[in-house]
Coordinates of C-alpha atoms in Angstrom, one line a residue:
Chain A
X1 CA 0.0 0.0 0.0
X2 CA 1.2 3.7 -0.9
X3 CA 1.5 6.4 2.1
X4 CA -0.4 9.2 3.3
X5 CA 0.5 12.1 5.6
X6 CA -2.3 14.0 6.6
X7 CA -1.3 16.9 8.8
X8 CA -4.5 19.6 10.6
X9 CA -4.2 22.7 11.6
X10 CA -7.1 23.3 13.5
X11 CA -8.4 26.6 12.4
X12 CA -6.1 27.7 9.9
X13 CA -8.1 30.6 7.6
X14 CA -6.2 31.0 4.3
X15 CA -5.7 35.0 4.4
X16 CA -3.7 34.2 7.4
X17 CA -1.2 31.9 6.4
X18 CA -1.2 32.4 2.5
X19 CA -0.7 35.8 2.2
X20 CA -0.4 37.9 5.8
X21 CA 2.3 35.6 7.2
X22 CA 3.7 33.6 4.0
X23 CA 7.0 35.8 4.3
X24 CA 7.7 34.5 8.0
X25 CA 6.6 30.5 6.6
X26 CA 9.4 29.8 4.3
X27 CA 8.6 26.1 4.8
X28 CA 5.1 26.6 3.5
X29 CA 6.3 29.1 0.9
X30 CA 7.8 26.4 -0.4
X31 CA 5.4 23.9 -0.3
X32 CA 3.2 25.8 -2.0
X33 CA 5.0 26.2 -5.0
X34 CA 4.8 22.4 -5.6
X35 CA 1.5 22.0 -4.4
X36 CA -2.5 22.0 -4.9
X37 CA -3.9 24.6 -2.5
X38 CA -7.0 26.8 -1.5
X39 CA -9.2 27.6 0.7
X40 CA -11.1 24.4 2.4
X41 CA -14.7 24.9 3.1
X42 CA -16.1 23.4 6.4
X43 CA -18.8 21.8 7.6
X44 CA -21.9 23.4 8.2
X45 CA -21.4 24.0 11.3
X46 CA -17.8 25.1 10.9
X47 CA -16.6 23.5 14.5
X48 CA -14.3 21.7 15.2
X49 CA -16.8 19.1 15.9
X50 CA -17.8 17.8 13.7
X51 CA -15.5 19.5 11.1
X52 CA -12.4 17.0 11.9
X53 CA -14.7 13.9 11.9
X54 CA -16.6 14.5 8.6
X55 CA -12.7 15.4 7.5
X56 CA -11.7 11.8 8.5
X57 CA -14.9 9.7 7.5
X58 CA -16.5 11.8 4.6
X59 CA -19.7 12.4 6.0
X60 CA -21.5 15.4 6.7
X61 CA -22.7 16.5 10.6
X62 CA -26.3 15.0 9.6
X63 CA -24.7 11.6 8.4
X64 CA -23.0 11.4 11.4
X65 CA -25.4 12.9 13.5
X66 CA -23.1 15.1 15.1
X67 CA -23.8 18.6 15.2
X68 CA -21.1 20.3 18.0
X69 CA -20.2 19.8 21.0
X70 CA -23.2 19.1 23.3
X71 CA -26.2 17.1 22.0
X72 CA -29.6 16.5 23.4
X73 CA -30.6 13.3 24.7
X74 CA -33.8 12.5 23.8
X75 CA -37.1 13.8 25.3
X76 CA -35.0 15.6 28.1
X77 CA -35.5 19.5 27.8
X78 CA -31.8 19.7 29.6
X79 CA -30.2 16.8 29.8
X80 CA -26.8 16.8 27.1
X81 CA -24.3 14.4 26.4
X82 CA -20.9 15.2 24.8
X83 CA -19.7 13.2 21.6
X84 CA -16.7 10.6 22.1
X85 CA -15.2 8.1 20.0
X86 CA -18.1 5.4 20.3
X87 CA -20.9 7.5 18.7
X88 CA -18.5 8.5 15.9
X89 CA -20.5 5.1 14.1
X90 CA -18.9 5.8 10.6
X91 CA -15.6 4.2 9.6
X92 CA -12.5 6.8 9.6
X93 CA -9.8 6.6 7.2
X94 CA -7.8 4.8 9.3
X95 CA -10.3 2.0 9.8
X96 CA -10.5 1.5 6.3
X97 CA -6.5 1.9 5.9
X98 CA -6.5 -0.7 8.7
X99 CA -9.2 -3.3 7.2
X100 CA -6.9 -3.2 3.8
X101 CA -3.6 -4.3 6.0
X102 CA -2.4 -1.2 6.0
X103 CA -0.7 0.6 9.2
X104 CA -1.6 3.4 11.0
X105 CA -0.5 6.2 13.2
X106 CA -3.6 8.8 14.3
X107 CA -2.4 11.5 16.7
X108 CA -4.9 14.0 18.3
X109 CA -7.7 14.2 16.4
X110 CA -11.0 14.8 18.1
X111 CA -12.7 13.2 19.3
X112 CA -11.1 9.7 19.1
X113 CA -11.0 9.0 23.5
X114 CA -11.8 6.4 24.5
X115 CA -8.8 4.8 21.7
X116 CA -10.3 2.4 19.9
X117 CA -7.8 -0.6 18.7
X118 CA -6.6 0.3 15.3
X119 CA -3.8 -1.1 13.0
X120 CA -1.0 0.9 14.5
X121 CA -0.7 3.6 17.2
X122 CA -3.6 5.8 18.4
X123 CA -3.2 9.2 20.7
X124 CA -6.6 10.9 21.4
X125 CA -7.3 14.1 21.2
X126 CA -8.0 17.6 23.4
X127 CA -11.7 15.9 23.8
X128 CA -9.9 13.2 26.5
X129 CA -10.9 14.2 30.1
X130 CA -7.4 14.2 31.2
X131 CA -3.6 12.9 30.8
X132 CA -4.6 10.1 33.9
X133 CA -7.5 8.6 31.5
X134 CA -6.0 5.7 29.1
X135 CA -5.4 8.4 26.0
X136 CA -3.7 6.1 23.7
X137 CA -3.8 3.0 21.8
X138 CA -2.3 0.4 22.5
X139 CA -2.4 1.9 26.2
X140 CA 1.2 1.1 26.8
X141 CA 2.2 3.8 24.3
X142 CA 1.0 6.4 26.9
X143 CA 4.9 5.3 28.9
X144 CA 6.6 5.9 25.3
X145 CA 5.5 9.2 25.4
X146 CA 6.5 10.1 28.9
X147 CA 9.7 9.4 28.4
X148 CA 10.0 11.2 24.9
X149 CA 8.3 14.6 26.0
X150 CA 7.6 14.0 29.9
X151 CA 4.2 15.3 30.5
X152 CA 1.8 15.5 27.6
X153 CA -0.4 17.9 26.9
X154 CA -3.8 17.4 25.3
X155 CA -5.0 21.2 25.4
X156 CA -4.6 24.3 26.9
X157 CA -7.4 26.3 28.9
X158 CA -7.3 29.8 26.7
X159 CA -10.0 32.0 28.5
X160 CA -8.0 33.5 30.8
X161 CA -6.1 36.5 30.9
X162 CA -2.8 35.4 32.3
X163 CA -1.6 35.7 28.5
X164 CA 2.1 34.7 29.3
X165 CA 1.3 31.5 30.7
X166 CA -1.0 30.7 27.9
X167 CA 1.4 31.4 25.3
X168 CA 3.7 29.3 27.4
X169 CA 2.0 26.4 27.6
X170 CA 0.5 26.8 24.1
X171 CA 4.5 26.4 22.4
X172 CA 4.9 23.7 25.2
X173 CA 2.4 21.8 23.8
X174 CA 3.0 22.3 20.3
X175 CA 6.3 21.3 20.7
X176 CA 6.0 18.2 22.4
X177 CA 3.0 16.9 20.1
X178 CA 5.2 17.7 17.3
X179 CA 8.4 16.1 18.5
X180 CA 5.8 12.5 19.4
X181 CA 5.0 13.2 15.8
X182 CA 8.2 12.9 14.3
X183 CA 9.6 10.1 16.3
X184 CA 6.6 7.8 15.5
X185 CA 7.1 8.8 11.9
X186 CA 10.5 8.0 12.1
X187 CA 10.2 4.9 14.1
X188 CA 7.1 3.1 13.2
X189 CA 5.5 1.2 10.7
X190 CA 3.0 3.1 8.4
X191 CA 0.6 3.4 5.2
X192 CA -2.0 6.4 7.0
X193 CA -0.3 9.0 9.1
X194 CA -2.7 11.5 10.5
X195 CA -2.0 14.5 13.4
X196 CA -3.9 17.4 14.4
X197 CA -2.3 20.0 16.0
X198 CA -5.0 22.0 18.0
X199 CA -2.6 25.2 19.2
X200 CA -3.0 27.2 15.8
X201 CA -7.1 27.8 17.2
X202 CA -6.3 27.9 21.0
X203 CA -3.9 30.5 19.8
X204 CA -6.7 32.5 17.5
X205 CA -9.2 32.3 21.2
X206 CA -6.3 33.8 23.2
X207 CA -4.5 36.4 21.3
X208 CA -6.5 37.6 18.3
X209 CA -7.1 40.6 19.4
X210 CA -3.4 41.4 19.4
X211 CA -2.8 40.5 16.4
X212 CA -5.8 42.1 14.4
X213 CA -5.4 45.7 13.9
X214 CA -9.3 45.9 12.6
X215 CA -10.3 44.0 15.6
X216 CA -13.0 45.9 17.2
X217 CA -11.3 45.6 20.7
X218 CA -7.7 45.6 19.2
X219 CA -4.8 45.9 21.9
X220 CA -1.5 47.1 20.8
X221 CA 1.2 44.8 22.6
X222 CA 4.1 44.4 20.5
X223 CA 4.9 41.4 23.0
X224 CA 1.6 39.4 22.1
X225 CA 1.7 40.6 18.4
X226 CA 4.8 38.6 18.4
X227 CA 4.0 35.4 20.0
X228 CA 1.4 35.7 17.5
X229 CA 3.7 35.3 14.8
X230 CA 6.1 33.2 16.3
X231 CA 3.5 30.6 17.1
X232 CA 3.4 30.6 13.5
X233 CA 7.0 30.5 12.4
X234 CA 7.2 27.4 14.8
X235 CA 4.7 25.7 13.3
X236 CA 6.4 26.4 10.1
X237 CA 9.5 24.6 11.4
X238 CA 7.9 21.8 12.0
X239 CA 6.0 21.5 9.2
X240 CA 9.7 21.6 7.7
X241 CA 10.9 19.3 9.7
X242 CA 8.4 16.6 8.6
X243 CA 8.6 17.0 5.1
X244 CA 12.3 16.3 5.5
X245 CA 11.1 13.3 6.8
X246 CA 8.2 12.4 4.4
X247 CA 9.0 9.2 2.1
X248 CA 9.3 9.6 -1.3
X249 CA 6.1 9.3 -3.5
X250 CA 4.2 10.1 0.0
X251 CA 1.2 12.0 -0.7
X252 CA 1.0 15.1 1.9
X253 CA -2.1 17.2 2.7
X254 CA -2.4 19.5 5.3
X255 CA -5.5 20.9 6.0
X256 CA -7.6 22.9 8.5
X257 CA -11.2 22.2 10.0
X258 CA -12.3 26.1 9.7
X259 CA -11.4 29.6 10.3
X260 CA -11.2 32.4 12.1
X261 CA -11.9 35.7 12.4
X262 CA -12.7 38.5 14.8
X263 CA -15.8 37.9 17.5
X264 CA -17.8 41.0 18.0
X265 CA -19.9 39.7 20.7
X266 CA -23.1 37.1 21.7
X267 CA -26.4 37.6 21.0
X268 CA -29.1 36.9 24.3
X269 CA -31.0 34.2 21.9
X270 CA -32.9 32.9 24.3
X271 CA -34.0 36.5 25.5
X272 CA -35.2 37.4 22.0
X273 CA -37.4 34.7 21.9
X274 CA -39.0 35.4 25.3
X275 CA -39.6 39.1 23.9
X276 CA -41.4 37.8 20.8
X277 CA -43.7 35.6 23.4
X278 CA -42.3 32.3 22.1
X279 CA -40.6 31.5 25.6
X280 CA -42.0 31.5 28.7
X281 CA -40.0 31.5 32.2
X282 CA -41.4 30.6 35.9
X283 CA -39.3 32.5 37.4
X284 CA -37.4 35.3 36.6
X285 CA -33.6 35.4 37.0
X286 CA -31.5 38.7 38.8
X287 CA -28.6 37.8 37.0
X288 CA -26.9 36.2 33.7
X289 CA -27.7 32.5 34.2
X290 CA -27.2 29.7 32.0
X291 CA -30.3 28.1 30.5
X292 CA -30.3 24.9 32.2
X293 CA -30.2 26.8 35.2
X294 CA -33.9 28.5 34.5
X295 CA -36.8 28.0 35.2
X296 CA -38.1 27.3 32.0
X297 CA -42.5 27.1 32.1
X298 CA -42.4 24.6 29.3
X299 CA -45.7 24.1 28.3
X300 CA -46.3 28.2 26.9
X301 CA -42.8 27.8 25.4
X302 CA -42.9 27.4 21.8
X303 CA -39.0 27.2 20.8
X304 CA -35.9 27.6 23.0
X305 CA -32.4 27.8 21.6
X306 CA -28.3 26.7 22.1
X307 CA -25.9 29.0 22.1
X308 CA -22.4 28.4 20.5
X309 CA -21.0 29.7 17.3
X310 CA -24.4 29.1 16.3
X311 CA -27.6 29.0 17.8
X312 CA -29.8 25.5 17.7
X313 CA -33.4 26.3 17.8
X314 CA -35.9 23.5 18.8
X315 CA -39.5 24.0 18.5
X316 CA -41.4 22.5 20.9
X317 CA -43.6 19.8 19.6
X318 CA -46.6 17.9 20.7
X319 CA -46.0 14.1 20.9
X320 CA -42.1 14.5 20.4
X321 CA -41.3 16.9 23.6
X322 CA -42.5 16.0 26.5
X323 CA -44.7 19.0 27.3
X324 CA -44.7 20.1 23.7
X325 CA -47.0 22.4 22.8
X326 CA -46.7 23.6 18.7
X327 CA -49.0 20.4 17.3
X328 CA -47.5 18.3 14.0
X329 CA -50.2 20.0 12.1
X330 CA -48.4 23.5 12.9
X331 CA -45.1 22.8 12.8
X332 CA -44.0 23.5 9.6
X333 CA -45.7 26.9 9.3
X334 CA -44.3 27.6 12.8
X335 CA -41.0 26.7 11.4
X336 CA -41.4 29.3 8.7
X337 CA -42.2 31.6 10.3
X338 CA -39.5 31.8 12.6
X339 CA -36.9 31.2 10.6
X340 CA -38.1 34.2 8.9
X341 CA -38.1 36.2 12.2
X342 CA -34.3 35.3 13.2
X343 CA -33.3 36.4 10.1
X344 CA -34.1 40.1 10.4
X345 CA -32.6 40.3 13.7
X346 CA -30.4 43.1 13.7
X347 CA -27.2 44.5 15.5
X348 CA -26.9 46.6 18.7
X349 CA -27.6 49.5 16.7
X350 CA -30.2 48.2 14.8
X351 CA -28.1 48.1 11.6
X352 CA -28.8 44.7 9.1
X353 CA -26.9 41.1 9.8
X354 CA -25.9 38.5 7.1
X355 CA -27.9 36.3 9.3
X356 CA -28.3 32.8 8.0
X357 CA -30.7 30.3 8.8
X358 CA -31.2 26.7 7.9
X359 CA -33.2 23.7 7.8
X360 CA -31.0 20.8 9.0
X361 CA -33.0 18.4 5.8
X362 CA -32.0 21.4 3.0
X363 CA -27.9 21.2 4.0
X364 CA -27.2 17.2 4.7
X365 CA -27.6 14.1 3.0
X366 CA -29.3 12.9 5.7
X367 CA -30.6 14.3 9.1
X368 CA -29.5 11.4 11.9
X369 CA -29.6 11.8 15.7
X370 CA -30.9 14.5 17.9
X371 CA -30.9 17.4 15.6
X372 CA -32.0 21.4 15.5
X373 CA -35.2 22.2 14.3
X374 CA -33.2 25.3 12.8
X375 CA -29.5 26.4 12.9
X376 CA -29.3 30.3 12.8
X377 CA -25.7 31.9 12.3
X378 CA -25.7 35.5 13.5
X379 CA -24.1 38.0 11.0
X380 CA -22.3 35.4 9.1
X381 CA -20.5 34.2 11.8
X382 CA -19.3 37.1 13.5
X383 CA -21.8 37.0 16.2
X384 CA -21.7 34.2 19.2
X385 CA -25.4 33.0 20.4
X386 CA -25.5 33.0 24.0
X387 CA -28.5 30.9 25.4
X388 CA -28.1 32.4 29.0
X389 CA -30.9 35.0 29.9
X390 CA -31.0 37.6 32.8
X391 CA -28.4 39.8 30.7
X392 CA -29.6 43.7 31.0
X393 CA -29.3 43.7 26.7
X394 CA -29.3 41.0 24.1
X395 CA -25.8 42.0 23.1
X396 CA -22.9 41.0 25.3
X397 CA -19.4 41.4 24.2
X398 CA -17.2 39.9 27.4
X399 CA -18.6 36.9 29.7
X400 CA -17.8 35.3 33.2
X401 CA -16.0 32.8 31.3
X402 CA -13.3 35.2 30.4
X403 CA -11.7 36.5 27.2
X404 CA -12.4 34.8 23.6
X405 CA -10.8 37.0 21.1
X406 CA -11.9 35.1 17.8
X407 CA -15.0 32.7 16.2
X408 CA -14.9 30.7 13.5
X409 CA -15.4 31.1 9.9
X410 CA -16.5 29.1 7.0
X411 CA -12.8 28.2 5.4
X412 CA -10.2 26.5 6.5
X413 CA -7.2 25.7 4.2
X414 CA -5.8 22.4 2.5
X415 CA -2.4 21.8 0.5
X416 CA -1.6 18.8 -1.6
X417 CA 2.2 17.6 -2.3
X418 CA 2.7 15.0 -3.9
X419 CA 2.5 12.8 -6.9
X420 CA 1.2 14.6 -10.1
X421 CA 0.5 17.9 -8.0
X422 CA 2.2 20.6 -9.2
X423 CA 1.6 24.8 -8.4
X424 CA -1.6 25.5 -8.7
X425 CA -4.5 27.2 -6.5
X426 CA -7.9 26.0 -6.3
X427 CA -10.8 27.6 -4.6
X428 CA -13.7 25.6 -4.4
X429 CA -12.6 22.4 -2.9
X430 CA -14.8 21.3 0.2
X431 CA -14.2 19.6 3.7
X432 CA -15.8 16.7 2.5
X433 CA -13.1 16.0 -0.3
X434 CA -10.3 15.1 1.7
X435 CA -11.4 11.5 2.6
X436 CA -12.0 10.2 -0.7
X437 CA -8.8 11.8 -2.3
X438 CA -6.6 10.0 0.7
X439 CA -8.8 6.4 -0.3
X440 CA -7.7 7.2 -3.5
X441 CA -4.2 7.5 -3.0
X442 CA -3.8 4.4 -0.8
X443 CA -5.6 2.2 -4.0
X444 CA -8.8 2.0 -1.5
X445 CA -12.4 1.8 -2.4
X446 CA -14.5 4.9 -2.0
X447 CA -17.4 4.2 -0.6
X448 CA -20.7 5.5 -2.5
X449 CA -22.0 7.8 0.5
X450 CA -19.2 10.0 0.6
X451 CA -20.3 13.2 -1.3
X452 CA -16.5 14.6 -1.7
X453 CA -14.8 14.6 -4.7
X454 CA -11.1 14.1 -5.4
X455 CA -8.9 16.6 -5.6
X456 CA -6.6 16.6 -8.2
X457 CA -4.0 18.0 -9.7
Chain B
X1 CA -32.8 24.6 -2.4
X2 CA -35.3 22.1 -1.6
X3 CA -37.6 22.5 1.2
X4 CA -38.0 19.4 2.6
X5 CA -40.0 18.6 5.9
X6 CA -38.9 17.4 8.8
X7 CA -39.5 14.0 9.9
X8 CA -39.4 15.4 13.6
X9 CA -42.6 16.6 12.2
X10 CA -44.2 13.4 11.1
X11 CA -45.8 10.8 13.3
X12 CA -46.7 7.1 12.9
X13 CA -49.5 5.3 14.6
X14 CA -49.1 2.7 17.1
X15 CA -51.9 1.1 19.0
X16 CA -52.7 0.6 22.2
X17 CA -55.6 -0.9 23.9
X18 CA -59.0 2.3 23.9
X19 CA -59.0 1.4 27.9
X20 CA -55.4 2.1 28.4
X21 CA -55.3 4.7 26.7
X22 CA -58.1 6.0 28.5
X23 CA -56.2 5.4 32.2
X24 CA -52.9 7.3 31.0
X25 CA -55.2 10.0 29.9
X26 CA -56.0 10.1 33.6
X27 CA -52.4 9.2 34.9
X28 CA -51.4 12.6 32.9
X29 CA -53.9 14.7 33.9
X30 CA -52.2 16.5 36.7
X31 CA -48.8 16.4 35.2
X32 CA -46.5 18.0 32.5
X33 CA -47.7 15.7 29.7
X34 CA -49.4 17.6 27.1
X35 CA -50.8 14.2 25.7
X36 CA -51.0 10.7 25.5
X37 CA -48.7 10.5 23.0
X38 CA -46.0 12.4 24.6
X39 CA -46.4 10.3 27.4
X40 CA -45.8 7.5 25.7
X41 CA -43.0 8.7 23.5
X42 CA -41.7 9.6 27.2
X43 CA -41.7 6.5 28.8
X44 CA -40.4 4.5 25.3
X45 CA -37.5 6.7 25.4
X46 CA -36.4 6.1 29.3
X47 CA -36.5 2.2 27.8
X48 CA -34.8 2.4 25.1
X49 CA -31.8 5.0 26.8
X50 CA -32.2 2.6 30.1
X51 CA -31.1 -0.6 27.3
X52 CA -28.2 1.6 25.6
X53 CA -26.6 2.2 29.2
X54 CA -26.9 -1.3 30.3
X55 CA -24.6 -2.4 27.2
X56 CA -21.9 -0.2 27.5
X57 CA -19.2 0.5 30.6
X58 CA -21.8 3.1 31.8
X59 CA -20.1 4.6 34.8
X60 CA -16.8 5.1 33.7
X61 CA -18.3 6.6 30.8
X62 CA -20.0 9.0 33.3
X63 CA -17.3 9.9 34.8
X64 CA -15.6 10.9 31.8
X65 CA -18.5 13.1 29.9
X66 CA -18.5 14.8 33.4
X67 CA -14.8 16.1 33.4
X68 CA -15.3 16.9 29.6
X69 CA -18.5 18.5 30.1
X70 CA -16.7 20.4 32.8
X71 CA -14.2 21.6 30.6
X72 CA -16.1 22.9 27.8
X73 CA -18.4 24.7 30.1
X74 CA -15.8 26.7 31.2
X75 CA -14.5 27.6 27.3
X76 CA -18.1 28.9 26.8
X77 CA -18.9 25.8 24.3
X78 CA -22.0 25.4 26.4
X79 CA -23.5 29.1 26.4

C-alpha cells in the first residue's frame, strides 16, 4: 500500500497563512510552490466538531449525526451528552487503511477518547478528560511518550487572561505533540499517518485581538503581536521538519477544520425569543444565568435555543417533547415563520446582519440523531449566540467565562504535495473532499456515501 | 434549495388498547404531559436509553463526559 501524511491545523483561515504571514513560513512558501492549495470549506457547522470527523470519515454533521459539542438526549428538555469516539458510528480513514492491511498512526484528532484498537498507534485528542485517563492505543504507548516529552499535553485552557502562561503552555504543547509526531514517523511502521495539531485555534481564542489591527477591541502589545507570529513561524519549522522526513512518492495534505476571524460579541438568543412571546420562564432570573439553570415554564414555550458559534433552535412539539406544545399539524408553518423572524434580527444599533438560517434536511444528506429544528448563524459568523438570559441587553461582548478573542469562519485551508501535483490554486474544494482523495491514494475503495470529490491535480 | 419537511414533524401510529389509553389520559392529567402520545413517547424513550446504558461501561463513561462537560463549560462551548 502507498503512504499518506495527513497533517490539521485546527483553524487555519487561508488570508492568514497564504498571504499575511507567508513571508515569515518559508517552509510553506515552499510547499506551495509544488502543491495543490486553497481555501477548504467546512462543515456546516464550521466547529471543530464535527469539522475533523466529517474530514476523517467523509460524511457530513447530519450523516454522522453530530452537530457540535453538546447534543440532546432524547425527550430531556436539559439533559446533554458530549460526543466521544463510540458514537463516531462511521468508519474513519484509518479504519479503512486498517481493514486493507495497512498501518496506522492517528495522533490528536478529536474526538477519538476512548482509543479504539486500530492497526497501528492511536493518541486521542484535546476531547480526553485528562492525561490520567488511558489516552492512547495500545495503552502502553502512553509510557513511550513520557519518556519522549515528559508530561503531555492534550490542550490548553485559553479564557484566561494570564496571557504569558497561555502562550507558554500553548508552544509547550505544540512542541512536544510535534516532536511525538516525528519520532513515531520516524520509528514506526506506516501506510495512513494523520495528526492534528489543536494550538493554531487555541492561539486564535487567546490572542486575536493582538494581532488584528481591525479587531473591534484591538490591543496594541508588541509582545503578544509577536507570540502571534512566532507561534506561527514554529509551526512552520515543524511542518519543515516533517517534510524532511516524508517518504518519497508520500502524498501530503495538510488541512484545517475552519477559520477564524474577529468575534464581536453574543447575541441573548434565548431572550429574543422570550420578547417575541415564544418562551416563557417561571421564574425570573437577577442575574446572567445559564439556560439549564432557569426555570423554563415549558408548556407556553414554543421554541428555545443553544448557544455556540451558532444558535440550535428547537420547536417545541406535541407528541415528540415532552410537554410540547406547537402540534404536528403546525409545525412547519411555525417553522417558517420563525426562521423568517431570526433572520431580520439586527445588531446593537439596529443596523442589518448577514444572518443565515437553515433547515438541517436542505444542507445534509441525511438528518440522523438529535438534531436542531433550525440552525441560525448571527451575522455570518461574526456574532456568538448566548443561550443564557437575565443579561440587561441582548448584546454582550465579554462573559464570566473570560476573554475569547476570535469565532470561527467558513474556510479552512488544505495543501496537496505529492505525486502529479504541481503549483496550482484551487478555490472551491470542500471539507468533504479530503477522505475520498486519501482512499484514492492508498488504491482503496470509496465508498458510494461520501459526497466529496477528489482533488486533483 | 429544496424544502423538505422534517420527519421530527411526522408521526406514525401505534396502538394501544381504547382502555389504556383512556387510564394514561388520567395518569397525565395533573402532570407536565401535554398528551397521551407524549407520554408514551416519554416512557419509550427512558426504555430504550435505560437498554443503551446497560450495554456499554456506563459509569466510567460517566465519569468521563463529566470532566469533559466540565471543561467545555468553562470555554463557553456550552453558552
Amino acid at each position: 500500500m502507498k503512504k499518506a501524511v495527513l497533517l490539521g491545523w485546527d483553524g487555519v483561515p487561508p488570508t492568514l497563512v497564504f498571504e499575511e504571514l507567508i513571508d515569515r513560513m518559508p517552509n510553506l512558501r515552499k510547499l506551495l510552490q509544488s502543491s495543490t492549495y486553497g481555501p477548504l470549506r467546512s462543515t456546516n457547522p464550521p466547529i471543530t466538531v464535527p469539522a475533523w470527523m466529517s474530514m476523517m470519515t467523509g460524511c457530513d454533521p447530519g450523516q454522522l449525526g453530530i452537530y457540535g459539542f453538546r447534543h440532546r438526549t432524547p425527550g430531556d428538555y436539559k439533559e446533554i451528552w458530549i460526543p466521544d469516539s463510540t458514537q463516531i458510528l462511521a468508519p474513519k480513514i484509518w479504519d479503512m487503511t486498517g481493514e486493507a492491511g495497512g498501518k496506522v498512526i492517528v495522533i490528536g484528532v478529536p474526538p477519538t477518547y476512548p482509543p479504539s484498537e486500530v492497526n497501528g498507534l492511536l493518541v486521542s485528542g484535546f476531547l480526553t478528560p485528562d492525561i490520567d485517563s488511558p489516552y492512547t492505543y495500545p495503552e502502553r504507548l502512553a509510557k513511550t511518550i513520557k519518556q519522549l516529552v515528559g508530561e503531555y499535553k492534550l490542550d490548553v485552557f485559553y479564557r484566561t487572561e494570564d496571557k504569558d502562561t497561555l502562550g507558554a503552555e500553548l508552544l509547550e504543547m505544540t512542541e512536544k505533540r510535534h516532536e511525538i509526531a516525528k519520532h513515531f514517523m520516524q520509528n514506526e511502521e506506516w501506510n495512513l499517518f494523520v495528526m492534528m495539531e489543536v494550538g493554531p485555534d487555541r492561539l486564535h481564542h487567546g490572542f486575536w485581538r493582538y494581532y488584528d489591527t481591525t479587531h473591534s477591541r484591538y490591543i496594541v502589545s508588541e509582545k503578544y503581536r509577536s507570540l502571534f507570529i512566532q507561534y506561527y513561524e514554529m509551526l512552520d519549522r515543524h511542518l519543515g521538519e516533517l517534510m524532511e522526513i516524508l517518504p518519497d512518492e508520500c502524498l501530503f495534505i495538510l488541512a484545517s477544520d475552519h477559520g477564524a476571524k474577529e468575534r464581536e460579541g453574543a447575541f441573548c438568543i434565548n431572550q429574543w425569543l422570550r420578547e417575541h412571546g415564544l418562551l416563557t420562564l417561571r421564574t425570573e432570573p437577577t442575574s446572567p444565568t445559564s439556560f439549564e439553570d432557569l426555570d423554563v415554564d415549558w408548556k407556553h414555550t414554543k421554541a428555545w435555543a443553544w448557544g455556540g458559534y451558532y444558535a440550535r433552535i428547537f420547536i417545541n412539539l406535541e407528541g415528540y417533547e415532552r410537554e410540547g406544545c406547537i402540534s404536528p399539524d403546525e409545525y412547519e408553518s411555525f417553522r417558517d415563520m420563525l426562521a423568517e423572524m431570526l433572520r431580520e434580527i439586527t445588531g446593537p444599533n439596529g443596523e442589518k446582519w448577514a444572518n443565515i438560517v437553515h433547515k438541517p434536511e436542505d444542507i445534509y444528506q441525511e438528518c440522523n440523531g438529535e438534531y436542531p429544528d433550525l440552525m441560525l448563524y448571527l451575522d455570518d459568523l461574526h456574532w456568538r449566540a448566548s443561550g443564557g438570559m437575565g443579561y440587561d441587553s441582548l448584546y454582550f461582548y465579554e462573559s464570566d467565562n473570560g476573554p475569547d478573542d476570535a469565532i470561527h469562519d467558513w474556510n479552512g485551508i488544505y495543501v496537496i504535495h505529492g505525486p502529479n501535483h504541481t503549483h496550482s490554486r484551487r478555490d472551491n474544494q470542500n471539507i468533504l473532499d479530503i477522505a475520498p482523495t486519501i482512499l484514492k491514494h492508498l488504491g482503496l475503495k470509496v465508498p458510494s456515501y461520501m459526497k466529496g470529490k477528489t482533488i486533483r491535480s | 434549495m429544496p424544502k423538505t419537511k422534517s420527519r421530527k414533524g411526522k408521526f406514525t401510529s401505534v396502538s394501544i388498547p381504547i382502555p389504556l389509553f383512556r387510564k394514561i389520559e388520567e395518569h397525565i392529567a395533573d402532570t407536565g404531559f401535554t398528551s397521551v402520545s407524549s407520554y408514551v413517547t416519554y416512557i419509550l424513550r427512558e426504555i430504550v436509553a435505560e437498554s443503551a446504558s446497560e450495554s456499554s461501561s456506563a459509569s466510567s463513561a460517566k465519569e468521563d463526559q463529566k470532566k469533559v462537560k466540565e471543561r467545555l463549560r468553562a470555554l463557553g462551548y456550552l453558552d
